[in-house]
Coordinates of C-alpha atoms (C1' of nucleotides) in Angstrom, one line a residue:
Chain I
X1 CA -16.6 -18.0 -49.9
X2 CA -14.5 -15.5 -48.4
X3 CA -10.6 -15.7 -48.4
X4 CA -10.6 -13.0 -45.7
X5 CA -8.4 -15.2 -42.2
X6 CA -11.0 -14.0 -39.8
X7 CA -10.1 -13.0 -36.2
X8 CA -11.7 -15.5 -33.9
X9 CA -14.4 -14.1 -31.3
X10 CA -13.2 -13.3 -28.0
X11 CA -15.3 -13.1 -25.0
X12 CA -14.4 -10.5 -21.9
X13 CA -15.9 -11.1 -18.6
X14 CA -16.3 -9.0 -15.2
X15 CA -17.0 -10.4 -12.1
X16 CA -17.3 -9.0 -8.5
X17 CA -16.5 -12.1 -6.5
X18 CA -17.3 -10.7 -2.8
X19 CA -13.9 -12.7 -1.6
X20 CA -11.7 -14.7 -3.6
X21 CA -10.5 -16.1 -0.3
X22 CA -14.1 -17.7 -0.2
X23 CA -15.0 -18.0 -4.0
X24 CA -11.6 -18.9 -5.4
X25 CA -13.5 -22.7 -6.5
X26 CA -16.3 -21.2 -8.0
X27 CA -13.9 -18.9 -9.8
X28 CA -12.1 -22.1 -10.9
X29 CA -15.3 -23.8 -11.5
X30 CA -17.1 -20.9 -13.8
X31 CA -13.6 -20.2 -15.8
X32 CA -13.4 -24.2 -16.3
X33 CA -17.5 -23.5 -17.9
X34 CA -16.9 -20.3 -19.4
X35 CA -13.0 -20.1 -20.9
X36 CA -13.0 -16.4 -21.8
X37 CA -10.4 -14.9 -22.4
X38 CA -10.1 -12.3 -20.0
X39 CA -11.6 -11.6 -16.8
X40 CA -11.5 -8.8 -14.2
X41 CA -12.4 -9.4 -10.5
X42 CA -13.4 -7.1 -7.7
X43 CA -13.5 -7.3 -4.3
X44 CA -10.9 -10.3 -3.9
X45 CA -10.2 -8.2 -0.6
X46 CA -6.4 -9.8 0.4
X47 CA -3.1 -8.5 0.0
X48 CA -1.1 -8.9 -2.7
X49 CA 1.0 -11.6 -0.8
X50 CA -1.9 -13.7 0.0
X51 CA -3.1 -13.7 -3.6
X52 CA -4.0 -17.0 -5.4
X53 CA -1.6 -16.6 -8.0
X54 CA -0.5 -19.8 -8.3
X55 CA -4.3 -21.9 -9.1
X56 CA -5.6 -19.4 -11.8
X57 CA -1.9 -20.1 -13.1
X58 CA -2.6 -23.9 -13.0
X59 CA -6.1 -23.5 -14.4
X60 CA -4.9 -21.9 -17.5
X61 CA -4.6 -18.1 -16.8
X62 CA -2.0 -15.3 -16.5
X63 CA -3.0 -12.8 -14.1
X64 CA -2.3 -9.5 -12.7
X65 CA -3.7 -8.3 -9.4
X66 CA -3.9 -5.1 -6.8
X67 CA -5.1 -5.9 -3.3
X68 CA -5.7 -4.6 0.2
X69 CA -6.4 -5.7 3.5
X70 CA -9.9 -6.0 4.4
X71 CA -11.8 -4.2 0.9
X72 CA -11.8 -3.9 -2.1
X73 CA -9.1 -5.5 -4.1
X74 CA -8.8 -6.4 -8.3
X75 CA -7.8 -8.3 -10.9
X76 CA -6.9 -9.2 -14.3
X77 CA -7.2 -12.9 -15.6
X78 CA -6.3 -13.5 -19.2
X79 CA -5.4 -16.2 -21.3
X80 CA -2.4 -14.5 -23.4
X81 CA -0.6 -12.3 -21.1
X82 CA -1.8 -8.5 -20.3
X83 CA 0.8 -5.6 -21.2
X84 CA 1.0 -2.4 -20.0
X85 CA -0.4 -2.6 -16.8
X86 CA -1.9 0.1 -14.7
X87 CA -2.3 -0.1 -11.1
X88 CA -5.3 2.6 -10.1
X89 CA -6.4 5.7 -12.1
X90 CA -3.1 7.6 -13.0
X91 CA -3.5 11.2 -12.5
X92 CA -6.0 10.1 -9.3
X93 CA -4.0 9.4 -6.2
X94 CA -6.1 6.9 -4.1
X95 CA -5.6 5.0 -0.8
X96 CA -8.2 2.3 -2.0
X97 CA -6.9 -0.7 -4.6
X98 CA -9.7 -0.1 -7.3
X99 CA -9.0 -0.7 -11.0
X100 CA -6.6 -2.5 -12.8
X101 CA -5.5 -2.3 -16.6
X102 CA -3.6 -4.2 -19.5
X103 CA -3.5 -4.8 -22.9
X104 CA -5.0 -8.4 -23.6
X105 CA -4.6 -9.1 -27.5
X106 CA -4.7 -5.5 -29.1
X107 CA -7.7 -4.8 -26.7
X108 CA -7.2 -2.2 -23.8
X109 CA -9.4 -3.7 -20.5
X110 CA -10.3 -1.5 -17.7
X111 CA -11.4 -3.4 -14.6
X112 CA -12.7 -1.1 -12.1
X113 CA -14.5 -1.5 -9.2
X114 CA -16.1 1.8 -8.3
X115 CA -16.8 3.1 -5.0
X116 CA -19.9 2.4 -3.4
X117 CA -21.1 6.0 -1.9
X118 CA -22.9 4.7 1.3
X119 CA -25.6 7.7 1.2
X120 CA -25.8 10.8 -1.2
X121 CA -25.2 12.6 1.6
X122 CA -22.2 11.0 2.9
X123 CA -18.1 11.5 2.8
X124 CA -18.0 8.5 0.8
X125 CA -20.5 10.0 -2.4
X126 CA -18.1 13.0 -2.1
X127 CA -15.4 10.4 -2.9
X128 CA -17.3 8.6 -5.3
X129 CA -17.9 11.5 -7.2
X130 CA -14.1 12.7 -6.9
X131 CA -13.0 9.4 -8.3
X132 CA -15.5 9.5 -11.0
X133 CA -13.9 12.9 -11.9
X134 CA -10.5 11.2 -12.1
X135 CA -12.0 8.0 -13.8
X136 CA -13.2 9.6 -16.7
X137 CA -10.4 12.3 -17.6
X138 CA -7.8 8.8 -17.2
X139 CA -10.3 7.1 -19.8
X140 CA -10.4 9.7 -21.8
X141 CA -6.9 10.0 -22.1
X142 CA -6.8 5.8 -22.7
X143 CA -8.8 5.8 -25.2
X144 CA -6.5 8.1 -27.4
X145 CA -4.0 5.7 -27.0
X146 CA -6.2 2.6 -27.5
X147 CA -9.5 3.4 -29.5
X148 CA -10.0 -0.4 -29.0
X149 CA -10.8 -0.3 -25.5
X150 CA -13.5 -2.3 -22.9
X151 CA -14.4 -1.0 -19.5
X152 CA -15.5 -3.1 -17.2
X153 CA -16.5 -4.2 -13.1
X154 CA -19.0 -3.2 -10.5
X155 CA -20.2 0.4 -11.3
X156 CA -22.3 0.5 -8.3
X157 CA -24.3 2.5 -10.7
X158 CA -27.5 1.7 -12.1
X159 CA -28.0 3.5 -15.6
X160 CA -31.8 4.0 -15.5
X161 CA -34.9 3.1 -14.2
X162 CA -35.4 -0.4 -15.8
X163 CA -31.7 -1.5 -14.5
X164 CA -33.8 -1.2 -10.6
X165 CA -36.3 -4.0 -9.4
X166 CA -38.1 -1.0 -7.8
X167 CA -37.4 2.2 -9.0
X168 CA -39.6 4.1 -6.9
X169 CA -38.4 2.8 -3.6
X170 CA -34.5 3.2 -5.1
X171 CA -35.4 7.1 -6.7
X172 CA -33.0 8.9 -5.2
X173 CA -31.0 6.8 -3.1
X174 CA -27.2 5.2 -3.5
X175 CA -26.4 4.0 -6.5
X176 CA -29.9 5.6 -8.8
X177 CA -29.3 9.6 -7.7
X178 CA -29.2 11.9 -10.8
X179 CA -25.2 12.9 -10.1
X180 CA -24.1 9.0 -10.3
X181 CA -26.2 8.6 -13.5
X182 CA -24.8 11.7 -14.9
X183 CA -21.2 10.4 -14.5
X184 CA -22.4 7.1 -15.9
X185 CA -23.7 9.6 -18.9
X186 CA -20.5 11.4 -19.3
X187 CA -18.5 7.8 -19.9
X188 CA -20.5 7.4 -22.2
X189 CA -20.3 10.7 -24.0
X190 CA -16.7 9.8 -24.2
X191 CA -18.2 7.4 -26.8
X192 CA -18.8 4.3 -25.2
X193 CA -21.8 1.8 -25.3
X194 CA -23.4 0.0 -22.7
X195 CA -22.5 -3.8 -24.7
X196 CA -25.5 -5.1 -22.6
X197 CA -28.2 -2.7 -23.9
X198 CA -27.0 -3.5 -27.7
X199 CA -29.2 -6.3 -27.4
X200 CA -32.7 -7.0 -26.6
X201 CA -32.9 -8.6 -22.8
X202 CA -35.2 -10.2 -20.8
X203 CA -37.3 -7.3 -18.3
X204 CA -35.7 -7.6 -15.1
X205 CA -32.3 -8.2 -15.6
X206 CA -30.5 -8.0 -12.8
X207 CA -26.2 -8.2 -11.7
X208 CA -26.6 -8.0 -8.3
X209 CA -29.3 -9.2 -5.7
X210 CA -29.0 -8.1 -2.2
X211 CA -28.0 -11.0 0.2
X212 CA -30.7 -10.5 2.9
X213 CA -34.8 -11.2 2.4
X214 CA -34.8 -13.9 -0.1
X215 CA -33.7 -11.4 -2.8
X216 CA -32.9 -13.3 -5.4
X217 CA -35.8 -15.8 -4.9
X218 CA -37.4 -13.0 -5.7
X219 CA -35.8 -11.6 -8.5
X220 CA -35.6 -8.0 -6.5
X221 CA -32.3 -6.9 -7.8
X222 CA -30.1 -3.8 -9.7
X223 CA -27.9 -3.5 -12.9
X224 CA -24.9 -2.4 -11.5
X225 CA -21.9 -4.8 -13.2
X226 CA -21.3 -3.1 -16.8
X227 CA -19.2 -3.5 -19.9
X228 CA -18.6 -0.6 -21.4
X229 CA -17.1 -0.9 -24.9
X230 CA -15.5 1.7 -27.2
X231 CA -16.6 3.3 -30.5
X232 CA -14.1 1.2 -32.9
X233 CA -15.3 -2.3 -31.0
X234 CA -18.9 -1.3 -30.3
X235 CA -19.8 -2.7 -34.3
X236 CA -18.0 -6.3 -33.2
X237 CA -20.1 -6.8 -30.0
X238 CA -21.9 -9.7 -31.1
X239 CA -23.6 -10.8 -27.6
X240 CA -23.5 -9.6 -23.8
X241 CA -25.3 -11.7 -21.2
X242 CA -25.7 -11.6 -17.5
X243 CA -24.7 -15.3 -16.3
X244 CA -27.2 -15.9 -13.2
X245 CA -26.0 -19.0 -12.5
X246 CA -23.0 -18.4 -9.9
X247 CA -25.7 -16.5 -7.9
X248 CA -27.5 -20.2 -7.4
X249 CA -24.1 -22.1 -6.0
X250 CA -23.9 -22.2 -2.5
X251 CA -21.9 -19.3 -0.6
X252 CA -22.6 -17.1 -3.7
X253 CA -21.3 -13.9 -4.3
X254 CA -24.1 -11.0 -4.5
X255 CA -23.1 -10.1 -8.0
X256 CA -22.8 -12.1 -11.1
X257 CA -20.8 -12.9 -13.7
X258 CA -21.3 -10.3 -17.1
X259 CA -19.4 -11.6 -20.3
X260 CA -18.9 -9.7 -23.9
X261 CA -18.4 -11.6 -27.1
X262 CA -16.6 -9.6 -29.4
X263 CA -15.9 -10.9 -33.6
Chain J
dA1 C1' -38.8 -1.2 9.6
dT2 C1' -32.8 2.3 11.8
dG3 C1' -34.2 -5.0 10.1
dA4 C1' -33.1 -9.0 7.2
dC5 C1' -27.2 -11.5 5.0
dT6 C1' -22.3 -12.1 4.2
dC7 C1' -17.5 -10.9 4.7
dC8 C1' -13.8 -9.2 7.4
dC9 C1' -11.2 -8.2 11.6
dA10 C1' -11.8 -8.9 15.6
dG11 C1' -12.4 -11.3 19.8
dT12 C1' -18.3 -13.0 22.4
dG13 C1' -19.4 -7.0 18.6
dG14 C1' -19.2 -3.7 14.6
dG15 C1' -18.2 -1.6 10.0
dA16 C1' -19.1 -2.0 5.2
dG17 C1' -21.4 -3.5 1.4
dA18 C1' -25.5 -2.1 -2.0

DNA sequence: ATGACTCCCAGTGGGAGA
């Protein structure tokens, strides 16, 4: 019997709600089923006035959040409040309101919501690209200062072949070319592990299932949503599931919930 | 198959998402 107090497990979530305006209840709901103890969100797509502050206050959680009209849009739930917040990749000057940073109990979370890229031959993958470029040099720099550290949100990347419901029909296109996977590479090369792939999963696992021809009926789908953790946690990642469930309620968002337990 | 659905801002349509 060991006389060692042990830290108690935490769990870290990221979710890309499509809307908060519409999926602020199933927010509340899933939180109410799934008390981690922080959460990041992306797309909640409303201004910082209009932001929901005061219900995730009332269901429990502190929160930070970084908003614009129309897109995009994150945030930071956590049970203890987040310190040392960071608004966007410093050293990166964007127009868009992408990631969102704090300290949540000696952990550093990153919640990002990475730019889509439209087609590899578009404006927007040049941008994607540039902000990956920015993303990494800023995590690189984050993790000196916090070598406990968990990156986390809608990649809009998907690792490898087994992460795409048809990689043939994908090879190539947004989200699966070679320059978007080598970027996903280079994160890792900073010394971060893919907290999902730490553990055998079922074939097939999916975070996101396209809206339009029965998709998720069908289980046609990409691993896009990651967690990302750092060298010093990688060895107290004790589970990482993909929670499907949200993607069954009604008015779902296209992505689903991915939670982190870490000992 | 240049589609399909959903959200937003708009305003009886169109951009963006992935």
């Amino acid at each position: 019997m060991s006389s060692t107090p042990s830290t108690p497990s935490r769990r870290f979530a990221t979710w890309n709600v499509n809307s908060l305006a519409v999926r602020l209840p199933q927010l509340l709901d899933w939180l109410a089923a799934n008390p981690v103890d922080a959460i990041v969100l992306q797309e909640t797509k409303l201004t910082d006035d209009k932001f929901p502050a005061q219900a995730i206050n009332e269901a429990g959680y502190q929160v930070q959040w970084f908003g614009q009209k129309t897109y995009n849009g994150v945030a930071l739930l956590s049970r203890e409040p987040a310190t040392d917040i960071v608004r966007n990749i410093l050293g990166y000057a964007d127009e868009q309101a992408r990631v969102i940073a704090g300290t949540v109990g000696g952990v550093r979370v990153i919640g990002a919501y990475f730019p889509n890229g439209q087609a590899p031959d578009s404006d927007k993958f040049t941008y994607k690209m540039a902000w990956l470029d920015g993303l990494r040099a800023w995590v690189a720099e984050e993790l000196k200062q916090h070598p406990d550290l968990v990156l986390m949100g809608d990649f809009n990347i998907a690792p490898e072949d087994r992460d795409v419901y048809d990689p043939v029909a994908w090879a190539g296109q947004i989200h699966c070319t070679p320059q978007e996977r080598d970027h996903f590479k280079a994160l890792v090369d900073l010394g971060m592990t893919d907290a999902f792939r730490l553990f055998e999963q079922p074939l097939k696992s999916w975070s996101w299932w396209d809206y339009r021809n029965l998709a998720f009926r069908k289980n046609q789908g990409l691993r896009i949503d990651h967690i990302l953790v750092s060298e010093a946690l990688r060895p107290r990642v004790t589970a990482c599931v993909i929670d499907k469930l949200p993607r069954k309620n009604e008015r779902p968002s296209d992505h689903a919930p991915v939670i982190v337990t870490i000992d």
